[in-house]
mmCIF file of C-alpha atoms and ligand atoms in Angstrom:
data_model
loop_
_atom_site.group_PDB
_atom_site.id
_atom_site.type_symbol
_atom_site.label_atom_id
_atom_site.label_comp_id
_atom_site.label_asym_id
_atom_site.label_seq_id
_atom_site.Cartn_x
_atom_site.Cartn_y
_atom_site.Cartn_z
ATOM 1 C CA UNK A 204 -9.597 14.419 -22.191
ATOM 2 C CA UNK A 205 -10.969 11.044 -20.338
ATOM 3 C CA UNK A 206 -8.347 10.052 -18.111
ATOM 4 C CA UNK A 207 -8.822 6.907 -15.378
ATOM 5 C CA UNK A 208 -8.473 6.483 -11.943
ATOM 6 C CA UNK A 209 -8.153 3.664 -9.326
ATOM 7 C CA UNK A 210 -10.671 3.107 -6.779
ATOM 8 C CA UNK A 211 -11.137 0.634 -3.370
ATOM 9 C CA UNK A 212 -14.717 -0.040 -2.658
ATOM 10 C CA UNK A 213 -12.903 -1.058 1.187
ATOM 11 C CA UNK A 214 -13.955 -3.989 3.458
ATOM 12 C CA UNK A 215 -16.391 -1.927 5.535
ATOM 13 C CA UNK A 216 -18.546 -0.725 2.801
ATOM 14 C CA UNK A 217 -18.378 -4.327 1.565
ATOM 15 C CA UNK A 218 -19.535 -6.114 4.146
ATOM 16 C CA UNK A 219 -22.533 -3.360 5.145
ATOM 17 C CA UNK A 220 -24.168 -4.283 1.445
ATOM 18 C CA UNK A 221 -23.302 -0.841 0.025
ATOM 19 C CA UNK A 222 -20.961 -1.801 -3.057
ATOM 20 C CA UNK A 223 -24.019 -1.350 -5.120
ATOM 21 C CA UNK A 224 -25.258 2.020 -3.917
ATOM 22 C CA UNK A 225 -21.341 3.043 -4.307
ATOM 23 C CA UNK A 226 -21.262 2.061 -7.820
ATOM 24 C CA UNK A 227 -24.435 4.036 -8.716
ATOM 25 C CA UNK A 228 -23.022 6.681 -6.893
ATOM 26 C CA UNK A 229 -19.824 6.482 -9.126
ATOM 27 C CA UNK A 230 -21.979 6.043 -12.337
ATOM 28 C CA UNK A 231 -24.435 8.792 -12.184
ATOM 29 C CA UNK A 232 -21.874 11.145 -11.943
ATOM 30 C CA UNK A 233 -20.388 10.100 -15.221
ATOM 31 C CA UNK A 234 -17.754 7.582 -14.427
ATOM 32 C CA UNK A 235 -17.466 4.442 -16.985
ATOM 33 C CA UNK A 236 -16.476 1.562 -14.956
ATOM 34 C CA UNK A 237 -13.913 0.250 -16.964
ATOM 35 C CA UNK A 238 -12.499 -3.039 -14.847
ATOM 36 C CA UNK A 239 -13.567 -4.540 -11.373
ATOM 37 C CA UNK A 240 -12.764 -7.383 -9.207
ATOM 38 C CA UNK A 241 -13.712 -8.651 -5.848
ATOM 39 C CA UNK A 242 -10.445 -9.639 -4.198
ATOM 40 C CA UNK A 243 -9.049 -9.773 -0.725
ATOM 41 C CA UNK A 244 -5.547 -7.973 0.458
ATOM 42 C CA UNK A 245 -2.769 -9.574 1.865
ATOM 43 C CA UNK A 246 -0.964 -8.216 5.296
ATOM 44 C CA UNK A 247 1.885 -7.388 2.618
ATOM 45 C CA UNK A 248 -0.204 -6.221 -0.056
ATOM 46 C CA UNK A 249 -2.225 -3.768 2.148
ATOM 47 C CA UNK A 250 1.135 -2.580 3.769
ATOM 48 C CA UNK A 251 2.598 -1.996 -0.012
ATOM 49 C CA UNK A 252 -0.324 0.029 -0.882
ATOM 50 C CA UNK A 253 -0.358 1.969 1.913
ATOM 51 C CA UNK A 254 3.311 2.168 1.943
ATOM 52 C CA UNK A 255 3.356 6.208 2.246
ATOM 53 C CA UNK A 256 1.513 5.792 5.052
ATOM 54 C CA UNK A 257 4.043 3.668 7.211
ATOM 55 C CA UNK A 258 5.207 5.972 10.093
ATOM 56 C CA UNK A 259 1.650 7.258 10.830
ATOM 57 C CA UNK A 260 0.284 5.616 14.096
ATOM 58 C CA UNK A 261 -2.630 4.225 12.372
ATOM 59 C CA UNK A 262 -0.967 2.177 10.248
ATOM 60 C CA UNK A 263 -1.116 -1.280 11.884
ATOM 61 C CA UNK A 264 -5.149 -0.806 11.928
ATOM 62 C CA UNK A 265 -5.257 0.347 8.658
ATOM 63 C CA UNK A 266 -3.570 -2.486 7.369
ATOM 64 C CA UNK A 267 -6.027 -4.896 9.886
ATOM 65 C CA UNK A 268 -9.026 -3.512 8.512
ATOM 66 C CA UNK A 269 -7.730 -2.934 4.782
ATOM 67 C CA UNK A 270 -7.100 -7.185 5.186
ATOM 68 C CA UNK A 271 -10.328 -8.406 7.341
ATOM 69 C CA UNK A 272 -11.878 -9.036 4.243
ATOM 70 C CA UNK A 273 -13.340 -8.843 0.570
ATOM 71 C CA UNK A 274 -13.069 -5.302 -1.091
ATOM 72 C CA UNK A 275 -13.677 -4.406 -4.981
ATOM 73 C CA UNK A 276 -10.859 -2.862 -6.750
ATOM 74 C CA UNK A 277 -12.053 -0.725 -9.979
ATOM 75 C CA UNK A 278 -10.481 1.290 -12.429
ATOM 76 C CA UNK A 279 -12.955 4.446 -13.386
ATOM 77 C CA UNK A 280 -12.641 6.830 -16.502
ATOM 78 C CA UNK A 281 -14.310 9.967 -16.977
ATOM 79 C CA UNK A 282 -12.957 13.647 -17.286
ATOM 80 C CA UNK A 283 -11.347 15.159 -14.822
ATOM 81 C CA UNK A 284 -11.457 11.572 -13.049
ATOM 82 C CA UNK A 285 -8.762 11.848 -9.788
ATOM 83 C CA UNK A 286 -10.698 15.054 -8.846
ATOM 84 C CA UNK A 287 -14.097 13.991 -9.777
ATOM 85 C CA UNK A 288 -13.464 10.982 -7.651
ATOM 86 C CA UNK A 289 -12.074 12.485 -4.253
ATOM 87 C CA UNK A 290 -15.061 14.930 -5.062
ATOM 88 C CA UNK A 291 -17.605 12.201 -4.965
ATOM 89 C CA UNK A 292 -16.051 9.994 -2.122
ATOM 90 C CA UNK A 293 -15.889 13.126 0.347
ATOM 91 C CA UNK A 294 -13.255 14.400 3.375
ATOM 92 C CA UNK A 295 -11.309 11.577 4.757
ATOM 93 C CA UNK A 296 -13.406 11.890 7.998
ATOM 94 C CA UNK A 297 -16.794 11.457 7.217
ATOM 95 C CA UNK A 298 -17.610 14.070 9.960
ATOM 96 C CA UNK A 299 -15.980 16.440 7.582
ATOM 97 C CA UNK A 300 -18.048 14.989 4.237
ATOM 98 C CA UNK A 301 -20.018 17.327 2.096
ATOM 99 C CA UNK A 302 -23.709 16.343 2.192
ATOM 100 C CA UNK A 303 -24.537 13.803 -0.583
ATOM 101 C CA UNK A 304 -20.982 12.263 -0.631
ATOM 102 C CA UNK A 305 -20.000 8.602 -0.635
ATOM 103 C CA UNK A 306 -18.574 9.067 2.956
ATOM 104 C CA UNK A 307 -21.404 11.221 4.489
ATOM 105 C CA UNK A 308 -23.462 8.819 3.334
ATOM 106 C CA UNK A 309 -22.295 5.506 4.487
ATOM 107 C CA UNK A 310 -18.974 6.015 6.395
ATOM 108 C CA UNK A 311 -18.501 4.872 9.950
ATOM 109 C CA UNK A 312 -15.654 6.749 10.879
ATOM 110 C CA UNK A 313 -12.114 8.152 9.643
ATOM 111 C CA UNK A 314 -11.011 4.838 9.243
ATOM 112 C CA UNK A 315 -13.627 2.694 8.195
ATOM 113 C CA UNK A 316 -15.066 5.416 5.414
ATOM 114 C CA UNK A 317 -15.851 2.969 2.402
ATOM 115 C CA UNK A 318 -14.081 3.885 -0.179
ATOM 116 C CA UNK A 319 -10.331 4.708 -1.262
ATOM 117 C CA UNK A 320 -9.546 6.859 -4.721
ATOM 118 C CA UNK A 321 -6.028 7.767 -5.802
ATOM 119 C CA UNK A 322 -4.734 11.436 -4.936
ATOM 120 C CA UNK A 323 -3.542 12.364 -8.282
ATOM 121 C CA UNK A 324 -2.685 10.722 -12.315
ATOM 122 C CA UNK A 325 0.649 10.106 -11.229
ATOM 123 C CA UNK A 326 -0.716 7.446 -8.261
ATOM 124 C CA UNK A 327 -3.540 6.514 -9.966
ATOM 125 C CA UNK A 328 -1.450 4.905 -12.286
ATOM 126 C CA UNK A 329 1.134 3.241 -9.971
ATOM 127 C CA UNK A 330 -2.423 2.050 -8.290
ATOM 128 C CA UNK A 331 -4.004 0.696 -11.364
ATOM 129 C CA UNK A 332 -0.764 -1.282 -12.399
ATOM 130 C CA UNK A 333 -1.107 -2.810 -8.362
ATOM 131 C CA UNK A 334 -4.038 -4.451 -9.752
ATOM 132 C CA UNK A 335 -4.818 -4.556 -13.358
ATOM 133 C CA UNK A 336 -2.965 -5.875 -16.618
ATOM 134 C CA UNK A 337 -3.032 -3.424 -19.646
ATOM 135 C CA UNK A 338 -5.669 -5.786 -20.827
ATOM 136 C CA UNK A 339 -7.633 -5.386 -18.198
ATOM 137 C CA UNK A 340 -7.831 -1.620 -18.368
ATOM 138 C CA UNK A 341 -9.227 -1.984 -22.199
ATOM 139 C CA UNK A 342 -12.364 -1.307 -20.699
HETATM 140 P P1 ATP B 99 -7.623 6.899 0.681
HETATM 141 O O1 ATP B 99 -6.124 7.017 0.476
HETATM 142 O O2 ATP B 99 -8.044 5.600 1.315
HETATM 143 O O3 ATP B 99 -8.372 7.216 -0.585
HETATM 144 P P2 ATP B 99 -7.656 9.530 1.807
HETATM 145 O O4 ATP B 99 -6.745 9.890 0.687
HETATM 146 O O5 ATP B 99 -8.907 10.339 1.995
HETATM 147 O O6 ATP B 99 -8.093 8.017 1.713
HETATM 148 P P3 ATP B 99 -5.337 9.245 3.497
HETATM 149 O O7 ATP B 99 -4.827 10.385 4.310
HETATM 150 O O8 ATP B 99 -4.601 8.850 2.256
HETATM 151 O O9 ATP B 99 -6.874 9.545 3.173
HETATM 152 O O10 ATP B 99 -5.451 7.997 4.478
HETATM 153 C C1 ATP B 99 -5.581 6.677 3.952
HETATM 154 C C2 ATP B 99 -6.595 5.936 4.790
HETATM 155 O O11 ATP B 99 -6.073 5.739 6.103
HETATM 156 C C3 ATP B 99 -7.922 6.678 5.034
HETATM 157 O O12 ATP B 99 -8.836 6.574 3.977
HETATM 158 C C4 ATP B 99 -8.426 5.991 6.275
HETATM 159 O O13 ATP B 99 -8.987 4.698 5.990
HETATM 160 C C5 ATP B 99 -7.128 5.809 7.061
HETATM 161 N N1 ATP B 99 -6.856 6.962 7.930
HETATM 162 C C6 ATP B 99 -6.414 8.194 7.546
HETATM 163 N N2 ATP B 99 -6.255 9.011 8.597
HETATM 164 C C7 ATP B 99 -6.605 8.267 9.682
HETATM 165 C C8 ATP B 99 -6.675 8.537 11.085
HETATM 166 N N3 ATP B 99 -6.327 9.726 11.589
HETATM 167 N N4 ATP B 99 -7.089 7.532 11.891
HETATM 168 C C9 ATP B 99 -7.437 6.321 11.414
HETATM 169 N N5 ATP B 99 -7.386 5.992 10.097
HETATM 170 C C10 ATP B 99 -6.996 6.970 9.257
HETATM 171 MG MG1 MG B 100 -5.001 8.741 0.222
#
């Protein structure tokens, strides 16, 4: 069954130019792209999103960098999508990427590594509702 998933094209990747190799990244392995918006994060948004987060010590530059400026928020449908997705983007650290990844390719570091996709259907919901109206997500 097609299921969806949330995705962050984050500020880094952004800025660099690479939100269009990211998307044909995302499409040739299948994914519809079924809403996307260019928006920028609020110190209180990025904190709420990143909420489970809170008590790590790299919180407070998460948040900095989640907020210094425009990302692209998409919803994505395909089978298997949440796993397909974290399969494509790559290890958190980019050091730690599989070759051909969106993070080996194009990350800077364990921080700034381009992209964010939800960790399971569950969250990926919660995510998408952060975002997108159920009209929205009609695709
Ligand atoms: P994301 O949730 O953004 O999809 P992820 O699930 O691979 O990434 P998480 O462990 O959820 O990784 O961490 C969320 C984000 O916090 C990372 O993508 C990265 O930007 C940042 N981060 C994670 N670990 C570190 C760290 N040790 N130092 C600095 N930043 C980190
Ligand atoms: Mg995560």
């Amino acid at each position: 069954m097609k299921l969806r998933t949330f995705s962050i094209i984050k500020p880094d990747a952004v800025a660099a130019g690479h939100a269009g190799a990211i998307l044909s990244m995302l499409e040739e392995v299948g994914f519809k792209i079924l809403a996307l918006r260019m928006t920028r994060l609020t110190q209180s948004q990025a904190e709420g999103f990143y909420a489970v987060h809170r008590e790590r010590p790299f919180f407070p530059s998460l948040v900095k960098f989640m907020t210094e400026g425009p990302l692209i928020v998409m919803a994505l449908e395909r089978e298997d999508a949440v796993a397909k997705l974290r399969e494509v983007m790559g290890a958190t650290n980019p050091a730690n990427a599989a070759e051909g990844t969106v993070r080996k390719r194009l990350a800077q570091s364990i921080e700034r590594n381009c992209i964010h996709g939800s960790d399971a259907p569950e969250t990926a919901e919660v995510e998408l509702r952060y975002f997108f109206s159920t009209l929205d997500l009609q695709g």
